[in-house]
Amino acid sequence: DTEVTQTPKHLVMGMTNKKSLKCEQHMGHRAMYWYKQKAKKPPELMFVYSYEKLSINESVPSRFSPECPNSSLLNLHLHALQPEDSALYLCASSPKESNNSPLHFGNGTRLTVT
Amino acid sequence: GENVEQHPSTLSVQEGDSAVIKCTYSDSASNYFPWYKQELGKRPQLIIDIRSNVGEKKDQRIAVTLNKTAKHFSLHITETQPEDSAVYFCAASNSGGSNYKLTFGKGTLLTVNP
């Protein structure tokens, strides 16, 4: 019943693979986010898009490449990942980047890198 | 940058008792303080938030208090039920400027025993 939809739910990939995570929202939100969450830890911010432009990159390695094709979609392209990149990847959206807008999280993609 | 400390890391209560989780923050410019609940294997969900112009906010069995002078805020859950069992994250943000970053506490695992 989440309003932010992420696909796939689970992904297993090798270190040489290229894959993409997808996120979609139809609430008219203009800010979208990628978070990484390891077990028993809080979500860690990776990227923020505001009005389809990248506004924050939290020094994320280049093997993670975000893309925002339009205001409803957010992708995360993965290439040459390491086993330590295995985590739950959460997409979120909010009405605006600032103005203290609550985040709406998707259910996440559980990524395993072998 | 902002630093959010959250205590306790684990909390076990009997059904019907109250539970209190406390957070402190470092950046006096922070002005938005949401609380998220994350059940095992699920996404974080906003349960309540408070802005810096308010000292207390209630929503049924949940309340949040904010002391700006002391830079701490707390979550209070009354009449706890087993379905309240989850990890709770506090967070703080400053919407000043063009960037919006939510800093999370490390989380509190709440267990409500029937």
mmCIF file with all atom_site columns, C-alpha atoms in Angstrom:
data_model
loop_
_atom_site.group_PDB
_atom_site.id
_atom_site.type_symbol
_atom_site.label_atom_id
_atom_site.label_alt_id
_atom_site.label_comp_id
_atom_site.label_asym_id
_atom_site.label_entity_id
_atom_site.label_seq_id
_atom_site.pdbx_PDB_ins_code
_atom_site.Cartn_x
_atom_site.Cartn_y
_atom_site.Cartn_z
_atom_site.occupancy
_atom_site.B_iso_or_equiv
_atom_site.pdbx_formal_charge
_atom_site.auth_seq_id
_atom_site.auth_comp_id
_atom_site.auth_asym_id
_atom_site.auth_atom_id
_atom_site.pdbx_PDB_model_num
ATOM 1   C CA . ASP A 1 1   ? 0.000  0.000   0.000   1.00 0.00 ? 1   ASP A CA 1
ATOM 2   C CA . THR A 1 2   ? 3.062  2.265   -0.322  1.00 0.00 ? 2   THR A CA 1
ATOM 3   C CA . GLU A 1 3   ? 2.806  5.322   -2.569  1.00 0.00 ? 3   GLU A CA 1
ATOM 4   C CA . VAL A 1 4   ? 6.461  5.048   -3.544  1.00 0.00 ? 4   VAL A CA 1
ATOM 5   C CA . THR A 1 5   ? 7.038  1.920   -5.607  1.00 0.00 ? 5   THR A CA 1
ATOM 6   C CA . GLN A 1 6   ? 10.435 0.295   -5.931  1.00 0.00 ? 6   GLN A CA 1
ATOM 7   C CA . THR A 1 7   ? 11.495 -2.544  -8.221  1.00 0.00 ? 7   THR A CA 1
ATOM 8   C CA . PRO A 1 8   ? 12.842 -5.110  -7.939  1.00 0.00 ? 8   PRO A CA 1
ATOM 9   C CA . LYS A 1 9   ? 12.165 -6.141  -4.335  1.00 0.00 ? 9   LYS A CA 1
ATOM 10  C CA . HIS A 1 10  ? 15.230 -8.356  -4.276  1.00 0.00 ? 10  HIS A CA 1
ATOM 11  C CA . LEU A 1 11  ? 18.339 -8.377  -6.463  1.00 0.00 ? 11  LEU A CA 1
ATOM 12  C CA . VAL A 1 12  ? 21.365 -10.621 -6.461  1.00 0.00 ? 12  VAL A CA 1
ATOM 13  C CA . MET A 1 13  ? 24.220 -9.536  -8.686  1.00 0.00 ? 13  MET A CA 1
ATOM 14  C CA . GLY A 1 14  ? 27.834 -10.403 -9.287  1.00 0.00 ? 14  GLY A CA 1
ATOM 15  C CA . MET A 1 15  ? 30.632 -7.881  -9.032  1.00 0.00 ? 15  MET A CA 1
ATOM 16  C CA . THR A 1 16  ? 30.912 -7.573  -12.803 1.00 0.00 ? 16  THR A CA 1
ATOM 17  C CA . ASN A 1 17  ? 27.212 -7.147  -13.486 1.00 0.00 ? 17  ASN A CA 1
ATOM 18  C CA . LYS A 1 18  ? 25.354 -3.984  -14.422 1.00 0.00 ? 18  LYS A CA 1
ATOM 19  C CA . LYS A 1 19  ? 21.865 -3.571  -12.990 1.00 0.00 ? 19  LYS A CA 1
ATOM 20  C CA . SER A 1 20  ? 19.396 -0.799  -12.227 1.00 0.00 ? 20  SER A CA 1
ATOM 21  C CA . LEU A 1 21  ? 17.044 -0.079  -9.370  1.00 0.00 ? 21  LEU A CA 1
ATOM 22  C CA . LYS A 1 22  ? 13.838 1.758   -10.155 1.00 0.00 ? 22  LYS A CA 1
ATOM 23  C CA . CYS A 1 23  ? 11.586 4.023   -8.125  1.00 0.00 ? 23  CYS A CA 1
ATOM 24  C CA . GLU A 1 24  ? 8.293  5.633   -9.038  1.00 0.00 ? 24  GLU A CA 1
ATOM 25  C CA . GLN A 1 25  ? 5.902  8.011   -7.299  1.00 0.00 ? 25  GLN A CA 1
ATOM 26  C CA . HIS A 1 26  ? 2.738  9.690   -8.523  1.00 0.00 ? 26  HIS A CA 1
ATOM 27  C CA . MET A 1 27  ? 2.100  12.063  -5.638  1.00 0.00 ? 27  MET A CA 1
ATOM 28  C CA . GLY A 1 28  ? 3.463  15.072  -7.508  1.00 0.00 ? 28  GLY A CA 1
ATOM 29  C CA . HIS A 1 29  ? 6.467  15.231  -5.200  1.00 0.00 ? 29  HIS A CA 1
ATOM 30  C CA . ARG A 1 30  ? 9.357  17.279  -6.559  1.00 0.00 ? 30  ARG A CA 1
ATOM 31  C CA . ALA A 1 31  ? 12.159 15.860  -4.438  1.00 0.00 ? 31  ALA A CA 1
ATOM 32  C CA . MET A 1 32  ? 13.364 12.268  -4.617  1.00 0.00 ? 32  MET A CA 1
ATOM 33  C CA . TYR A 1 33  ? 16.060 10.516  -2.619  1.00 0.00 ? 33  TYR A CA 1
ATOM 34  C CA . TRP A 1 34  ? 18.186 7.399   -2.532  1.00 0.00 ? 34  TRP A CA 1
ATOM 35  C CA . TYR A 1 35  ? 19.144 5.980   0.864   1.00 0.00 ? 35  TYR A CA 1
ATOM 36  C CA . LYS A 1 36  ? 21.250 2.948   1.743   1.00 0.00 ? 36  LYS A CA 1
ATOM 37  C CA . GLN A 1 37  ? 20.432 0.992   4.894   1.00 0.00 ? 37  GLN A CA 1
ATOM 38  C CA . LYS A 1 38  ? 22.582 -1.715  6.433   1.00 0.00 ? 38  LYS A CA 1
ATOM 39  C CA . ALA A 1 39  ? 21.132 -4.112  8.981   1.00 0.00 ? 39  ALA A CA 1
ATOM 40  C CA . LYS A 1 40  ? 20.413 -2.544  12.386  1.00 0.00 ? 40  LYS A CA 1
ATOM 41  C CA . LYS A 1 41  ? 21.551 0.879   11.164  1.00 0.00 ? 41  LYS A CA 1
ATOM 42  C CA . PRO A 1 42  ? 19.692 4.063   10.202  1.00 0.00 ? 42  PRO A CA 1
ATOM 43  C CA . PRO A 1 43  ? 19.209 5.000   6.544   1.00 0.00 ? 43  PRO A CA 1
ATOM 44  C CA . GLU A 1 44  ? 22.201 6.816   5.044   1.00 0.00 ? 44  GLU A CA 1
ATOM 45  C CA . LEU A 1 45  ? 21.558 9.476   2.452   1.00 0.00 ? 45  LEU A CA 1
ATOM 46  C CA . MET A 1 46  ? 23.172 8.886   -0.948  1.00 0.00 ? 46  MET A CA 1
ATOM 47  C CA . PHE A 1 47  ? 21.564 11.293  -3.422  1.00 0.00 ? 47  PHE A CA 1
ATOM 48  C CA . VAL A 1 48  ? 18.893 13.979  -3.562  1.00 0.00 ? 48  VAL A CA 1
ATOM 49  C CA . TYR A 1 49  ? 17.124 15.150  -6.687  1.00 0.00 ? 49  TYR A CA 1
ATOM 50  C CA . SER A 1 50  ? 15.149 18.359  -6.590  1.00 0.00 ? 50  SER A CA 1
ATOM 51  C CA . TYR A 1 51  ? 12.992 19.304  -9.573  1.00 0.00 ? 51  TYR A CA 1
ATOM 52  C CA . GLU A 1 52  ? 14.774 16.559  -11.556 1.00 0.00 ? 52  GLU A CA 1
ATOM 53  C CA . LYS A 1 53  ? 18.233 18.005  -10.886 1.00 0.00 ? 53  LYS A CA 1
ATOM 54  C CA . LEU A 1 54  ? 20.843 16.372  -8.684  1.00 0.00 ? 54  LEU A CA 1
ATOM 55  C CA . SER A 1 55  ? 21.234 18.609  -5.650  1.00 0.00 ? 55  SER A CA 1
ATOM 56  C CA . ILE A 1 56  ? 23.106 16.399  -3.174  1.00 0.00 ? 56  ILE A CA 1
ATOM 57  C CA . ASN A 1 57  ? 25.665 13.648  -3.732  1.00 0.00 ? 57  ASN A CA 1
ATOM 58  C CA . GLU A 1 58  ? 26.949 12.419  -0.384  1.00 0.00 ? 58  GLU A CA 1
ATOM 59  C CA . SER A 1 59  ? 30.359 11.481  -1.788  1.00 0.00 ? 59  SER A CA 1
ATOM 60  C CA . VAL A 1 60  ? 28.956 8.230   -3.144  1.00 0.00 ? 60  VAL A CA 1
ATOM 61  C CA . PRO A 1 61  ? 31.377 6.053   -5.204  1.00 0.00 ? 61  PRO A CA 1
ATOM 62  C CA . SER A 1 62  ? 30.944 6.339   -8.955  1.00 0.00 ? 62  SER A CA 1
ATOM 63  C CA . ARG A 1 63  ? 29.883 2.686   -9.185  1.00 0.00 ? 63  ARG A CA 1
ATOM 64  C CA . PHE A 1 64  ? 26.473 4.090   -8.127  1.00 0.00 ? 64  PHE A CA 1
ATOM 65  C CA . SER A 1 65  ? 24.987 6.354   -10.776 1.00 0.00 ? 65  SER A CA 1
ATOM 66  C CA . PRO A 1 66  ? 21.613 8.049   -10.202 1.00 0.00 ? 66  PRO A CA 1
ATOM 67  C CA . GLU A 1 67  ? 19.271 9.214   -12.897 1.00 0.00 ? 67  GLU A CA 1
ATOM 68  C CA . CYS A 1 68  ? 16.007 11.139  -12.785 1.00 0.00 ? 68  CYS A CA 1
ATOM 69  C CA . PRO A 1 69  ? 14.287 10.817  -16.191 1.00 0.00 ? 69  PRO A CA 1
ATOM 70  C CA . ASN A 1 70  ? 11.226 12.807  -15.073 1.00 0.00 ? 70  ASN A CA 1
ATOM 71  C CA . SER A 1 71  ? 9.535  14.063  -11.941 1.00 0.00 ? 71  SER A CA 1
ATOM 72  C CA . SER A 1 72  ? 7.950  10.664  -11.199 1.00 0.00 ? 72  SER A CA 1
ATOM 73  C CA . LEU A 1 73  ? 10.888 8.360   -11.794 1.00 0.00 ? 73  LEU A CA 1
ATOM 74  C CA . LEU A 1 74  ? 14.236 7.801   -10.142 1.00 0.00 ? 74  LEU A CA 1
ATOM 75  C CA . ASN A 1 75  ? 16.773 5.178   -11.122 1.00 0.00 ? 75  ASN A CA 1
ATOM 76  C CA . LEU A 1 76  ? 19.981 3.970   -9.544  1.00 0.00 ? 76  LEU A CA 1
ATOM 77  C CA . HIS A 1 77  ? 22.403 2.324   -11.967 1.00 0.00 ? 77  HIS A CA 1
ATOM 78  C CA . LEU A 1 78  ? 24.823 -0.146  -10.445 1.00 0.00 ? 78  LEU A CA 1
ATOM 79  C CA . HIS A 1 79  ? 28.116 -1.297  -11.936 1.00 0.00 ? 79  HIS A CA 1
ATOM 80  C CA . ALA A 1 80  ? 31.115 -3.145  -10.537 1.00 0.00 ? 80  ALA A CA 1
ATOM 81  C CA . LEU A 1 81  ? 29.728 -3.279  -7.008  1.00 0.00 ? 81  LEU A CA 1
ATOM 82  C CA . GLN A 1 82  ? 31.516 -4.787  -4.032  1.00 0.00 ? 82  GLN A CA 1
ATOM 83  C CA . PRO A 1 83  ? 30.115 -7.291  -1.507  1.00 0.00 ? 83  PRO A CA 1
ATOM 84  C CA . GLU A 1 84  ? 30.062 -4.517  1.122   1.00 0.00 ? 84  GLU A CA 1
ATOM 85  C CA . ASP A 1 85  ? 27.501 -2.704  -1.039  1.00 0.00 ? 85  ASP A CA 1
ATOM 86  C CA . SER A 1 86  ? 24.954 -5.348  -0.088  1.00 0.00 ? 86  SER A CA 1
ATOM 87  C CA . ALA A 1 87  ? 22.174 -3.509  1.736   1.00 0.00 ? 87  ALA A CA 1
ATOM 88  C CA . LEU A 1 88  ? 18.582 -2.348  1.555   1.00 0.00 ? 88  LEU A CA 1
ATOM 89  C CA . TYR A 1 89  ? 18.290 0.526   -0.909  1.00 0.00 ? 89  TYR A CA 1
ATOM 90  C CA . LEU A 1 90  ? 15.427 2.839   -0.098  1.00 0.00 ? 90  LEU A CA 1
ATOM 91  C CA . CYS A 1 91  ? 13.891 5.417   -2.374  1.00 0.00 ? 91  CYS A CA 1
ATOM 92  C CA . ALA A 1 92  ? 11.952 8.297   -0.830  1.00 0.00 ? 92  ALA A CA 1
ATOM 93  C CA . SER A 1 93  ? 10.100 11.350  -2.018  1.00 0.00 ? 93  SER A CA 1
ATOM 94  C CA . SER A 1 94  ? 8.849  14.569  -0.479  1.00 0.00 ? 94  SER A CA 1
ATOM 95  C CA . PRO A 1 95  ? 6.748  17.455  -1.763  1.00 0.00 ? 95  PRO A CA 1
ATOM 96  C CA . LYS A 1 96  ? 9.782  19.739  -1.898  1.00 0.00 ? 96  LYS A CA 1
ATOM 97  C CA . GLU A 1 97  ? 13.465 19.399  -1.064  1.00 0.00 ? 97  GLU A CA 1
ATOM 98  C CA . SER A 1 98  ? 13.298 21.945  1.707   1.00 0.00 ? 98  SER A CA 1
ATOM 99  C CA . ASN A 1 99  ? 10.489 23.369  3.825   1.00 0.00 ? 99  ASN A CA 1
ATOM 100 C CA . ASN A 1 100 ? 10.729 20.411  6.201   1.00 0.00 ? 100 ASN A CA 1
ATOM 101 C CA . SER A 1 101 ? 8.665  18.087  4.048   1.00 0.00 ? 101 SER A CA 1
ATOM 102 C CA . PRO A 1 102 ? 8.117  14.582  5.429   1.00 0.00 ? 102 PRO A CA 1
ATOM 103 C CA . LEU A 1 103 ? 9.813  11.765  3.567   1.00 0.00 ? 103 LEU A CA 1
ATOM 104 C CA . HIS A 1 104 ? 7.711  8.967   2.087   1.00 0.00 ? 104 HIS A CA 1
ATOM 105 C CA . PHE A 1 105 ? 9.780  5.824   1.744   1.00 0.00 ? 105 PHE A CA 1
ATOM 106 C CA . GLY A 1 106 ? 9.323  2.952   -0.661  1.00 0.00 ? 106 GLY A CA 1
ATOM 107 C CA . ASN A 1 107 ? 9.623  -0.663  0.494   1.00 0.00 ? 107 ASN A CA 1
ATOM 108 C CA . GLY A 1 108 ? 13.166 -0.858  -0.749  1.00 0.00 ? 108 GLY A CA 1
ATOM 109 C CA . THR A 1 109 ? 15.273 -3.183  -2.874  1.00 0.00 ? 109 THR A CA 1
ATOM 110 C CA . ARG A 1 110 ? 17.290 -5.728  -0.925  1.00 0.00 ? 110 ARG A CA 1
ATOM 111 C CA . LEU A 1 111 ? 20.553 -6.004  -2.833  1.00 0.00 ? 111 LEU A CA 1
ATOM 112 C CA . THR A 1 112 ? 23.052 -8.823  -2.442  1.00 0.00 ? 112 THR A CA 1
ATOM 113 C CA . VAL A 1 113 ? 26.394 -8.557  -4.208  1.00 0.00 ? 113 VAL A CA 1
ATOM 114 C CA . THR A 1 114 ? 28.204 -11.881 -4.617  1.00 0.00 ? 114 THR A CA 1
ATOM 115 C CA . GLY B 2 1   ? 27.317 18.987  10.339  1.00 0.00 ? 1   GLY B CA 1
ATOM 116 C CA . GLU B 2 2   ? 24.395 17.809  12.439  1.00 0.00 ? 2   GLU B CA 1
ATOM 117 C CA . ASN B 2 3   ? 24.855 14.970  14.930  1.00 0.00 ? 3   ASN B CA 1
ATOM 118 C CA . VAL B 2 4   ? 21.873 13.172  16.464  1.00 0.00 ? 4   VAL B CA 1
ATOM 119 C CA . GLU B 2 5   ? 22.286 10.953  19.512  1.00 0.00 ? 5   GLU B CA 1
ATOM 120 C CA . GLN B 2 6   ? 19.478 8.535   20.413  1.00 0.00 ? 6   GLN B CA 1
ATOM 121 C CA . HIS B 2 7   ? 18.899 6.608   23.654  1.00 0.00 ? 7   HIS B CA 1
ATOM 122 C CA . PRO B 2 8   ? 18.304 3.912   24.624  1.00 0.00 ? 8   PRO B CA 1
ATOM 123 C CA . SER B 2 9   ? 19.416 1.581   21.847  1.00 0.00 ? 9   SER B CA 1
ATOM 124 C CA . THR B 2 10  ? 17.036 -1.117  23.115  1.00 0.00 ? 10  THR B CA 1
ATOM 125 C CA . LEU B 2 11  ? 13.921 -0.819  25.258  1.00 0.00 ? 11  LEU B CA 1
ATOM 126 C CA . SER B 2 12  ? 11.704 -3.597  26.551  1.00 0.00 ? 12  SER B CA 1
ATOM 127 C CA . VAL B 2 13  ? 8.359  -2.831  28.190  1.00 0.00 ? 13  VAL B CA 1
ATOM 128 C CA . GLN B 2 14  ? 5.263  -4.721  29.263  1.00 0.00 ? 14  GLN B CA 1
ATOM 129 C CA . GLU B 2 15  ? 2.087  -4.253  27.283  1.00 0.00 ? 15  GLU B CA 1
ATOM 130 C CA . GLY B 2 16  ? 0.186  -1.278  28.644  1.00 0.00 ? 16  GLY B CA 1
ATOM 131 C CA . ASP B 2 17  ? 3.264  0.481   29.987  1.00 0.00 ? 17  ASP B CA 1
ATOM 132 C CA . SER B 2 18  ? 4.668  3.713   28.574  1.00 0.00 ? 18  SER B CA 1
ATOM 133 C CA . ALA B 2 19  ? 7.836  3.963   26.501  1.00 0.00 ? 19  ALA B CA 1
ATOM 134 C CA . VAL B 2 20  ? 10.094 7.000   26.158  1.00 0.00 ? 20  VAL B CA 1
ATOM 135 C CA . ILE B 2 21  ? 12.888 7.449   23.621  1.00 0.00 ? 21  ILE B CA 1
ATOM 136 C CA . LYS B 2 22  ? 15.182 10.464  23.810  1.00 0.00 ? 22  LYS B CA 1
ATOM 137 C CA . CYS B 2 23  ? 17.283 12.252  21.206  1.00 0.00 ? 23  CYS B CA 1
ATOM 138 C CA . THR B 2 24  ? 19.699 15.135  21.320  1.00 0.00 ? 24  THR B CA 1
ATOM 139 C CA . TYR B 2 25  ? 20.958 17.162  18.384  1.00 0.00 ? 25  TYR B CA 1
ATOM 140 C CA . SER B 2 26  ? 23.960 19.409  17.906  1.00 0.00 ? 26  SER B CA 1
ATOM 141 C CA . ASP B 2 27  ? 22.984 21.999  15.282  1.00 0.00 ? 27  ASP B CA 1
ATOM 142 C CA . SER B 2 28  ? 20.981 24.816  16.863  1.00 0.00 ? 28  SER B CA 1
ATOM 143 C CA . ALA B 2 29  ? 19.709 25.716  13.379  1.00 0.00 ? 29  ALA B CA 1
ATOM 144 C CA . SER B 2 30  ? 17.808 22.419  13.078  1.00 0.00 ? 30  SER B CA 1
ATOM 145 C CA . ASN B 2 31  ? 14.101 23.113  12.939  1.00 0.00 ? 31  ASN B CA 1
ATOM 146 C CA . TYR B 2 32  ? 12.322 19.907  11.918  1.00 0.00 ? 32  TYR B CA 1
ATOM 147 C CA . PHE B 2 33  ? 12.239 16.688  13.948  1.00 0.00 ? 33  PHE B CA 1
ATOM 148 C CA . PRO B 2 34  ? 10.432 13.628  12.555  1.00 0.00 ? 34  PRO B CA 1
ATOM 149 C CA . TRP B 2 35  ? 10.143 10.175  14.101  1.00 0.00 ? 35  TRP B CA 1
ATOM 150 C CA . TYR B 2 36  ? 10.076 7.053   11.948  1.00 0.00 ? 36  TYR B CA 1
ATOM 151 C CA . LYS B 2 37  ? 8.950  3.549   12.859  1.00 0.00 ? 37  LYS B CA 1
ATOM 152 C CA . GLN B 2 38  ? 10.475 0.611   10.992  1.00 0.00 ? 38  GLN B CA 1
ATOM 153 C CA . GLU B 2 39  ? 9.087  -2.860  11.483  1.00 0.00 ? 39  GLU B CA 1
ATOM 154 C CA . LEU B 2 40  ? 11.320 -5.806  10.634  1.00 0.00 ? 40  LEU B CA 1
ATOM 155 C CA . GLY B 2 41  ? 11.797 -6.113  6.874   1.00 0.00 ? 41  GLY B CA 1
ATOM 156 C CA . LYS B 2 42  ? 9.651  -3.066  6.145   1.00 0.00 ? 42  LYS B CA 1
ATOM 157 C CA . ARG B 2 43  ? 10.167 0.562   5.180   1.00 0.00 ? 43  ARG B CA 1
ATOM 158 C CA . PRO B 2 44  ? 10.538 3.426   7.639   1.00 0.00 ? 44  PRO B CA 1
ATOM 159 C CA . GLN B 2 45  ? 7.184  5.152   8.181   1.00 0.00 ? 45  GLN B CA 1
ATOM 160 C CA . LEU B 2 46  ? 6.678  8.614   9.595   1.00 0.00 ? 46  LEU B CA 1
ATOM 161 C CA . ILE B 2 47  ? 4.678  8.409   12.811  1.00 0.00 ? 47  ILE B CA 1
ATOM 162 C CA . ILE B 2 48  ? 4.898  11.966  14.083  1.00 0.00 ? 48  ILE B CA 1
ATOM 163 C CA . ASP B 2 49  ? 6.938  15.114  13.522  1.00 0.00 ? 49  ASP B CA 1
ATOM 164 C CA . ILE B 2 50  ? 7.437  18.437  15.237  1.00 0.00 ? 50  ILE B CA 1
ATOM 165 C CA . ARG B 2 51  ? 8.697  21.800  14.102  1.00 0.00 ? 51  ARG B CA 1
ATOM 166 C CA . SER B 2 52  ? 10.783 24.184  16.147  1.00 0.00 ? 52  SER B CA 1
ATOM 167 C CA . ASN B 2 53  ? 7.976  26.647  16.753  1.00 0.00 ? 53  ASN B CA 1
ATOM 168 C CA . VAL B 2 54  ? 6.065  24.016  18.761  1.00 0.00 ? 54  VAL B CA 1
ATOM 169 C CA . GLY B 2 55  ? 6.983  22.473  22.125  1.00 0.00 ? 55  GLY B CA 1
ATOM 170 C CA . GLU B 2 56  ? 4.716  19.437  22.106  1.00 0.00 ? 56  GLU B CA 1
ATOM 171 C CA . LYS B 2 57  ? 2.537  17.501  19.694  1.00 0.00 ? 57  LYS B CA 1
ATOM 172 C CA . LYS B 2 58  ? 0.191  14.568  20.326  1.00 0.00 ? 58  LYS B CA 1
ATOM 173 C CA . ASP B 2 59  ? -1.465 12.025  18.101  1.00 0.00 ? 59  ASP B CA 1
ATOM 174 C CA . GLN B 2 60  ? -3.539 9.490   20.030  1.00 0.00 ? 60  GLN B CA 1
ATOM 175 C CA . ARG B 2 61  ? -1.068 7.344   22.016  1.00 0.00 ? 61  ARG B CA 1
ATOM 176 C CA . ILE B 2 62  ? 2.006  9.061   20.607  1.00 0.00 ? 62  ILE B CA 1
ATOM 177 C CA . ALA B 2 63  ? 3.476  12.396  21.670  1.00 0.00 ? 63  ALA B CA 1
ATOM 178 C CA . VAL B 2 64  ? 6.679  14.252  20.927  1.00 0.00 ? 64  VAL B CA 1
ATOM 179 C CA . THR B 2 65  ? 8.223  17.005  23.034  1.00 0.00 ? 65  THR B CA 1
ATOM 180 C CA . LEU B 2 66  ? 10.920 19.437  21.983  1.00 0.00 ? 66  LEU B CA 1
ATOM 181 C CA . ASN B 2 67  ? 13.241 21.511  24.147  1.00 0.00 ? 67  ASN B CA 1
ATOM 182 C CA . LYS B 2 68  ? 15.109 23.864  21.833  1.00 0.00 ? 68  LYS B CA 1
ATOM 183 C CA . THR B 2 69  ? 17.216 25.368  24.587  1.00 0.00 ? 69  THR B CA 1
ATOM 184 C CA . ALA B 2 70  ? 18.559 22.005  25.643  1.00 0.00 ? 70  ALA B CA 1
ATOM 185 C CA . LYS B 2 71  ? 18.519 20.685  22.058  1.00 0.00 ? 71  LYS B CA 1
ATOM 186 C CA . HIS B 2 72  ? 16.646 17.522  22.839  1.00 0.00 ? 72  HIS B CA 1
ATOM 187 C CA . PHE B 2 73  ? 13.384 15.940  21.807  1.00 0.00 ? 73  PHE B CA 1
ATOM 188 C CA . SER B 2 74  ? 11.568 12.837  22.980  1.00 0.00 ? 74  SER B CA 1
ATOM 189 C CA . LEU B 2 75  ? 9.004  10.331  21.779  1.00 0.00 ? 75  LEU B CA 1
ATOM 190 C CA . HIS B 2 76  ? 6.407  9.130   24.272  1.00 0.00 ? 76  HIS B CA 1
ATOM 191 C CA . ILE B 2 77  ? 4.210  6.109   23.579  1.00 0.00 ? 77  ILE B CA 1
ATOM 192 C CA . THR B 2 78  ? 1.466  5.391   26.111  1.00 0.00 ? 78  THR B CA 1
ATOM 193 C CA . GLU B 2 79  ? -0.526 2.170   26.587  1.00 0.00 ? 79  GLU B CA 1
ATOM 194 C CA . THR B 2 80  ? 1.967  0.237   24.486  1.00 0.00 ? 80  THR B CA 1
ATOM 195 C CA . GLN B 2 81  ? 0.752  -2.710  22.413  1.00 0.00 ? 81  GLN B CA 1
ATOM 196 C CA . PRO B 2 82  ? 2.693  -5.624  20.884  1.00 0.00 ? 82  PRO B CA 1
ATOM 197 C CA . GLU B 2 83  ? 2.269  -4.048  17.433  1.00 0.00 ? 83  GLU B CA 1
ATOM 198 C CA . ASP B 2 84  ? 4.301  -1.067  18.645  1.00 0.00 ? 84  ASP B CA 1
ATOM 199 C CA . SER B 2 85  ? 7.339  -3.385  18.604  1.00 0.00 ? 85  SER B CA 1
ATOM 200 C CA . ALA B 2 86  ? 9.728  -1.992  15.977  1.00 0.00 ? 86  ALA B CA 1
ATOM 201 C CA . VAL B 2 87  ? 12.862 0.104   15.529  1.00 0.00 ? 87  VAL B CA 1
ATOM 202 C CA . TYR B 2 88  ? 12.222 3.811   16.048  1.00 0.00 ? 88  TYR B CA 1
ATOM 203 C CA . PHE B 2 89  ? 14.468 6.448   14.485  1.00 0.00 ? 89  PHE B CA 1
ATOM 204 C CA . CYS B 2 90  ? 14.539 10.098  15.415  1.00 0.00 ? 90  CYS B CA 1
ATOM 205 C CA . ALA B 2 91  ? 15.873 12.625  12.929  1.00 0.00 ? 91  ALA B CA 1
ATOM 206 C CA . ALA B 2 92  ? 16.684 16.304  12.642  1.00 0.00 ? 92  ALA B CA 1
ATOM 207 C CA . SER B 2 93  ? 17.013 18.656  9.723   1.00 0.00 ? 93  SER B CA 1
ATOM 208 C CA . ASN B 2 94  ? 17.637 22.257  8.855   1.00 0.00 ? 94  ASN B CA 1
ATOM 209 C CA . SER B 2 95  ? 15.778 23.505  5.859   1.00 0.00 ? 95  SER B CA 1
ATOM 210 C CA . GLY B 2 96  ? 17.905 26.627  5.542   1.00 0.00 ? 96  GLY B CA 1
ATOM 211 C CA . GLY B 2 97  ? 19.672 27.158  2.265   1.00 0.00 ? 97  GLY B CA 1
ATOM 212 C CA . SER B 2 98  ? 19.063 25.080  -0.798  1.00 0.00 ? 98  SER B CA 1
ATOM 213 C CA . ASN B 2 99  ? 19.973 21.684  0.566   1.00 0.00 ? 99  ASN B CA 1
ATOM 214 C CA . TYR B 2 100 ? 17.809 19.466  2.710   1.00 0.00 ? 100 TYR B CA 1
ATOM 215 C CA . LYS B 2 101 ? 19.449 16.750  4.717   1.00 0.00 ? 101 LYS B CA 1
ATOM 216 C CA . LEU B 2 102 ? 17.771 14.615  7.340   1.00 0.00 ? 102 LEU B CA 1
ATOM 217 C CA . THR B 2 103 ? 20.192 13.264  9.953   1.00 0.00 ? 103 THR B CA 1
ATOM 218 C CA . PHE B 2 104 ? 18.975 10.114  11.690  1.00 0.00 ? 104 PHE B CA 1
ATOM 219 C CA . GLY B 2 105 ? 19.720 8.813   15.158  1.00 0.00 ? 105 GLY B CA 1
ATOM 220 C CA . LYS B 2 106 ? 21.011 5.245   15.442  1.00 0.00 ? 106 LYS B CA 1
ATOM 221 C CA . GLY B 2 107 ? 17.624 3.832   16.327  1.00 0.00 ? 107 GLY B CA 1
ATOM 222 C CA . THR B 2 108 ? 15.886 2.243   19.308  1.00 0.00 ? 108 THR B CA 1
ATOM 223 C CA . LEU B 2 109 ? 14.629 -1.337  19.197  1.00 0.00 ? 109 LEU B CA 1
ATOM 224 C CA . LEU B 2 110 ? 11.379 -1.315  21.169  1.00 0.00 ? 110 LEU B CA 1
ATOM 225 C CA . THR B 2 111 ? 9.963  -4.648  22.281  1.00 0.00 ? 111 THR B CA 1
ATOM 226 C CA . VAL B 2 112 ? 6.510  -4.731  23.849  1.00 0.00 ? 112 VAL B CA 1
ATOM 227 C CA . ASN B 2 113 ? 5.947  -7.970  25.746  1.00 0.00 ? 113 ASN B CA 1
ATOM 228 C CA . PRO B 2 114 ? 2.363  -9.294  25.935  1.00 0.00 ? 114 PRO B CA 1
#
